[in-house]
Structures are given as C-alpha cells and as structure tokens.
Amino acid sequence: MNSKNSDINWMKTVLSSGTLADKMAALTIQIQDAPVQNLSRLDTLIGMVKKKGKRECLMAVDTLKDLFLSELLLDNRKLRMFDQHPLLELENLTSGNKDVRDRRLLMWYYEAQLKYRYSAFIKALEMISHDTIAVTKRKALGTIFELLAGKPEQEKLLLSMLINKLGDPDYKIASKAAHLLSRLVHRHPNMNSVIVLEIEQLLYRRNVSVKAQYYAICFLNQLILSQDDKELAGRLIAVYFSFFKAFVKRGEVDSKMLSALLTGVNRAYPYAKVDRQKMEEQVDTLYRIVHIVNFNTSVQALMLLYQVMDSSDNVSDRYYMALYRKLLDPGLKHSSKQTMFLNLLFKSMKKDVSDKRLKAFIKRLLQVCAFQTTPFICAALYLLSEVLKSKHGLLNLNHMAEDDEEEEHFVDVKEEDDSGCSEKSTDSEEESKPNVSKASWVHRVQVTGKMDTFNDYDPQHRNPLYCKADKACEVELKRLAAHFHPTVALFAQSILKGESIAYTGDPLQDFTLIRFLDRFVYRNPKKKSAGDTVNVVVQPKSKHYEAKGIKSVAVNTEEFLEKGEKQVPVEELFFYKYFSQKAAKDKKRDLDEDSNAGSVSDEEFDNFLDKYEKQFDADGDVRFDFAGEFGKQTKKKKSKSKRVTQEEDDEEDLHDDLSDEEPDFGEDFPGSFDADEPMGFDEEDVAFSDEDEEHGVADFSSGKGKVKRKSELSKQKGIYSAKKQRKDKGSENTDLFAAAEEFSHLIDENAGSKFDMIGANAMSNKDNADAKQLRWEMERDKWMRGADWKSRRKVSRQGKRKNRKR
C-alpha cells in the first residue's frame, strides 16, 4: 500500500509541476492502468490537441494515436453506442446475476463514452489538417492514415478526410495524400471499390479544383486490377472517358490531365467489358490527338488505339500510318517513353501481315538510328533481330555488293533491234491497259490523271505500303556495322550475317553514359536492400540500377580477369585487356623484387662499404652527407671551371708574344676587366690570406697592385693548385653546414622572444630585452635604411612626379 500511495503522490506531483513530456507519460500510464476510471485523463489529452501550442498539440496527437491503436479501440468491430446494445436480452446474457449485469452495463457505457471521445479526437485532427503550417498538416495526415489502416472505427470519416487532402493547396501535401491512399489500397485490397466511389464523388464535385482532379486521376490510374475487377474497371473507364470528352471539348488537349487519362484507359481496358460502339466513337478523336499533342501523350494514344484495334483483330492502315509518322518525331530522342514506344512498335510489327509495310518500318527505323543515342540504337537493333526471327527474308541485302569498288561488274549490252522491239512492246502494252483507279491512301496523282510511276524508294511517303521500301537495300546496317560503339557494331554485324542477337539485359539502361562512367569507379555496385522499397500499389520507376552478370563485377578484380575474353562484352574488352596487362606487369615486377631482395652480389657489397667508409674522417667521427645532392652540383661546377682554366693556360703557352705588362688574374680574381676601365681595386672585394702572401700571388703593400708575371705564376701553379685541392677536399662538406652545438646557445638564449632568431633577418637578444623594445628597434632600423613602407611610398611618389614632368 505504501508503494502504491507513493506512486500516486508522484503522479500528482508530475501532473501539477512536471515537464510536458513527464505529464504525457503520467497520463498515458494512468489510462493504461485503469481506462474505465480515467476517462477524465483522456479528456485532458484531447483538450491538449485543441490548444494553439504546436508542440503540446503534436505530442498529444502522438500519445492519443498510440493509446487508441494499442489499448482502447477494438480490432474486429466498431464501437457501439449505448442504445445499440441488446438491452432487452440483458437478463439472458447475465443469467440474473446482478454483479455481472452491472459490469456489462458499465462496459457498454464506457464503450459509448469512448466512441464520443474518439469522434472528438477525429474532429480535432480535421482542424489540425487545415492548419497553415505544413508540418502540422503532415502530422495530421499521417495520423489519419495510421488510424484508418489500423482500426475500422470511423473509417468513412477518416477516408473522406484523407481524400479531401488531394485538393490541398500545397502540392507536397496533395502528393502525400495520393501516396497514402496507395498504401491503404495495398494494405486493404477489398477497399478498392469503396475508395473509387469516394474519389468519384470528389471528381464530380462542383467546387473542386483541376489540381485535385489531376491528383485523383493519377491515383486511379495506378490501381492494380485483375480479371475479377471487371465492374470496377468498367467504372474507371467511364470516369476516364467522361473527363476525356470534357477536356477535348475545352480544347485542353496537350495537358498532363489528358496523358493521365490515357494512361488509366490503357491500364483498365484489358480488364473491362466496354461497348465497342462507345470506344469507336472516340477513335477519331484519338487519331486527331496523336498528331497534336507531345510525343509522350501521343504514345499513350497510340497504345490505346492498338488495344482497341487488337481486340477486334482489325488493325487498320490508318494506325500504321500514324505509327510510321511518329518514328520521325524529334521528341523521340529525349523522351522518357522510349521503352513504351519500342514495345508498341514491336507488337505492331509482329501483328502486321504486309511484308512491304514491314520493310518500310525497318528502313525508317534504321534511318532514325543515324541520329539517335547509343542505347536507343542497341534497343532498335535488338528489336529488329527479334522481328526477323519470326519473319524471315525481310532484309534486302542483294545490292550491298554494288558499293564495293574493288570488284568489277560485267553486263551484256543489248542490241538495237532488241531494245527497239522491247520499247515498242512496252508502249503497246501500256496503251492497251485501261486506267484503273486503285483504292488506297496514295494521293500522288498528277494533273493529267496518270499515277506517278517511280520505281525508287520514297522516304517521304506518308503511307508505308506505297513507299517502295522493297526496292531499296538496307545500307544503313553497313554504316552501323562501322559504328564507334563496339556493341552497336557487333549487333549490326550479327544482323548482316543473318544471326540473332543474344542479349538478356536492357539496352536502354545498360549502354547509357552513366553506366559507362560507373565502370571507372572500380567497385561493386550497391545492393538493393529489402527495406528500401515501400509497400505501395505501383512502385515508381526505380532510380537504383541493378547490374547483372559480369557487369556486377568490378573490372579491377581477379574475378573479372578470370573470365575468358569471349565471356566479356565487347564494350568492356578495353578494361579486360588493360587490367590483364597490368596484372602481368605487376606479377613480373614482384618476382624481380623477390629475386633481387634474396641475394646481394660481392661487388654491390664492396661498393656499399666504400661509400660507407668515406663518411668517416681521420678522427673517427661520423659525418653524414646531408648536402649530398648539393655537393654533386658543386663538384660538377668545379670540374667545369678547372677544364676552362686548363684550356686558357694552354692558349697562353701557345701565345708567348703577349705583353709582359698584361695582367692575368686566373682563379684568384674572378671576373673580367674591360680595356677602358681604370686599373683599380675595391678593398672590400679583395680577400687577403696568409697563403697569398707566401706564394706571392698579389702584393698590395703600397696601395698599388704589383702583379707578378705569368711565368712566375705558372711556376707556382702546381704548388698552389695542390694545396687548393687539399683544402677543397677537406672542407667540401664541413663548410656547407655548421654543427648544431655551435649555435645551440644562441637558440636557447632567444627562444623566449617572438621574433625570427634563425632566418636571414635574425637578431641576437643577449640582454633579454622586451618584445616591445625589440619591435621599436626594428622599426627604427628600417626607417634609417629607408626600408619601411612610408619611405618606399614617398620614393615611389617622387618617381611618379619626375616621370610626369618629363
């Protein structure tokens, strides 16, 4: 008892002074523990839904939805009012037991009260669904769907609320309502007829918008029907044609609504029992629409015409003329209905019994491939191969050899008598034949009344029966056999050889540019998981591409290379050859590295020791050659300079007639002097050393340069060069970098400052001066040298003024 009292006290405290989430949790627990005794708590939650605070409202909606679906509502039937229960049979039901009777009456009363409160909650949801905020409307819409799909209570009201949202001004809310209706039909297929009736009432409502009608038609044409739904299919077709007539009468032919209506008729026609006379009434209108609307809508109209003609086994010439004309429509190249159009073309060609017309279709299809994309060309060639399987001898390849220039053709020349007789006989036969008018779609009668008698193929003729395609050969196949895409060339060559194309994929998807670029990613494509799909009536066109066969294997894997070259598609032979060669090179390189790493020859070991011993000096200290690369460059420069000086000395020996007074500075004084310059030296540019004084290279004791003769210099050249070589050899690496110990104390002393103490502008701070003092000294030094920005700016301004004066 104490624990229960403490829980009750805690509940009271939370409800009075707790947070909003705690209050929701406390109310939920109380209703779950005793729903009959806590109807007031349920009223509290419903009151929160009606409040203006959006956070409190949305949390209350989620809480009530979970409570009604999991705890309060029944699964097998709807809630009943108190007077709907069998009150007269109460005594029989309770067997005269007063306690049982009171409990039953209490439950009936509770059920009626719960029905009232649930209706109040639905009305509150309807108010929320009309809110101006999209998030609130979306939450209400989802709650309506969950309640409608989960429990049968108030399903008519909830269904009307959901269907009414098809006319919401926000297109996102309207499309979501159509999507939720599709999910509802998938969960409860028996509700198809009920939903169609409710939507039909929406469509014929007076104040409904065209946008709401469009979303409703889009939902209806996505319904999946069966042979048992003949009445439902007939009702749908009646709805479609009523709107079809209305839009045609208004002149709104080229619109989305007309395309949606034609899609719905195409899907419902095979399952419906429709009066043929009613359909034939709309045939003329459909033929007129085919030539007016865009390509996608015209394909829908042609599909409907084919179904109407196919059901009566009477496909007219007018239909084939319309289809023949649509092959030249520019919208075919970028249309999203290419698969549907090729499917219709394939069925129509297989249904046709005229070989002349089939040859005309084949000829025009190959002509269209000349300016189409690679996926469409592959699909068209595959379609042609499938048609030729059932109808042999349609391709005219007899004149293909006439294009070959290497072969010679010999024709017998007719004699004059024979030719004259033949001409006379033909003229007499033509005169004897009466002029008989043929009933056809040919309208190329000349003014004289004679038919136009051309024997050549006419590509612009509108009737495929009379374009004389049987007189022409399919030279377009020869061009396609030399196409840049290997698959197109392979398909065309197979047709020319009379072989059928063996392909199991979808050419319109497999040979697109994005699929080609995906192969350069070098990884396996993502696998589609089962959780990615949503249970809807009709799945939308999936953007996820599922590769099949060898295309599902990455091109840089061993599995791909293990396939034989014959098993690899021609468009991927490049990958196969490239990675095969790359794998062979890598394998050979690995073998060479393994063989070289296993053994070291004696010469390599001796060379390594010689290089290693050179790093030690006479004292045994190790001197690492950090500037090895720089040393190599200096050696090259020194050897080059030595060769130049040697050549100069040789020239001097050959020319002894030079003046003794001509100076020769050699290597000691780099640079050259002009004849016009005075002989003088700058003390800062001349470096004095003890070695120079000993060997007498130059003597400037009196301020004037006494330069020795070349003969004396040449005598001392050997001694000087030998000493210099020893000096250079000893200081080759030591002069480049100093040891770290020599300047470590400077780094330690200046480590605390914030200035550069190591680079070219380094300074010493032995007195540990303040940073402010150092900064002032630096700025003063720059000002003294004119290196500050103010001095430079002043100098630049003065220069500009001088230039202007000039």
PDB file of C-alpha atoms in Angstrom, residues 30 116 162 237 345 381 469 499 547 616 628 656:
ATOM      1  CA  GLN A  30      -2.890   6.196 -15.721  1.00  0.00           C
ATOM      2  CA  TYR A 116     -17.743  10.042 -28.198  1.00  0.00           C
ATOM      3  CA  LEU A 162      -7.779  11.690 -46.465  1.00  0.00           C
ATOM      4  CA  ILE A 237     -13.109   3.721 -67.966  1.00  0.00           C
ATOM      5  CA  LEU A 345       6.422  -0.827 -82.330  1.00  0.00           C
ATOM      6  CA  LEU A 381      18.770  -3.426 -83.450  1.00  0.00           C
ATOM      7  CA  ALA A 469      10.931   0.147 -99.487  1.00  0.00           C
ATOM      8  CA  GLU A 499      22.423 -14.287 -86.848  1.00  0.00           C
ATOM      9  CA  ALA A 547      23.775  -4.699 -62.609  1.00  0.00           C
ATOM     10  CA  PHE A 616      84.372   8.712 -41.537  1.00  0.00           C
ATOM     11  CA  GLY A 628      74.972  15.207 -50.968  1.00  0.00           C
ATOM     12  CA  ASP A 656     104.202  33.898 -75.853  1.00  0.00           C
TER      13      ASP A 656
END
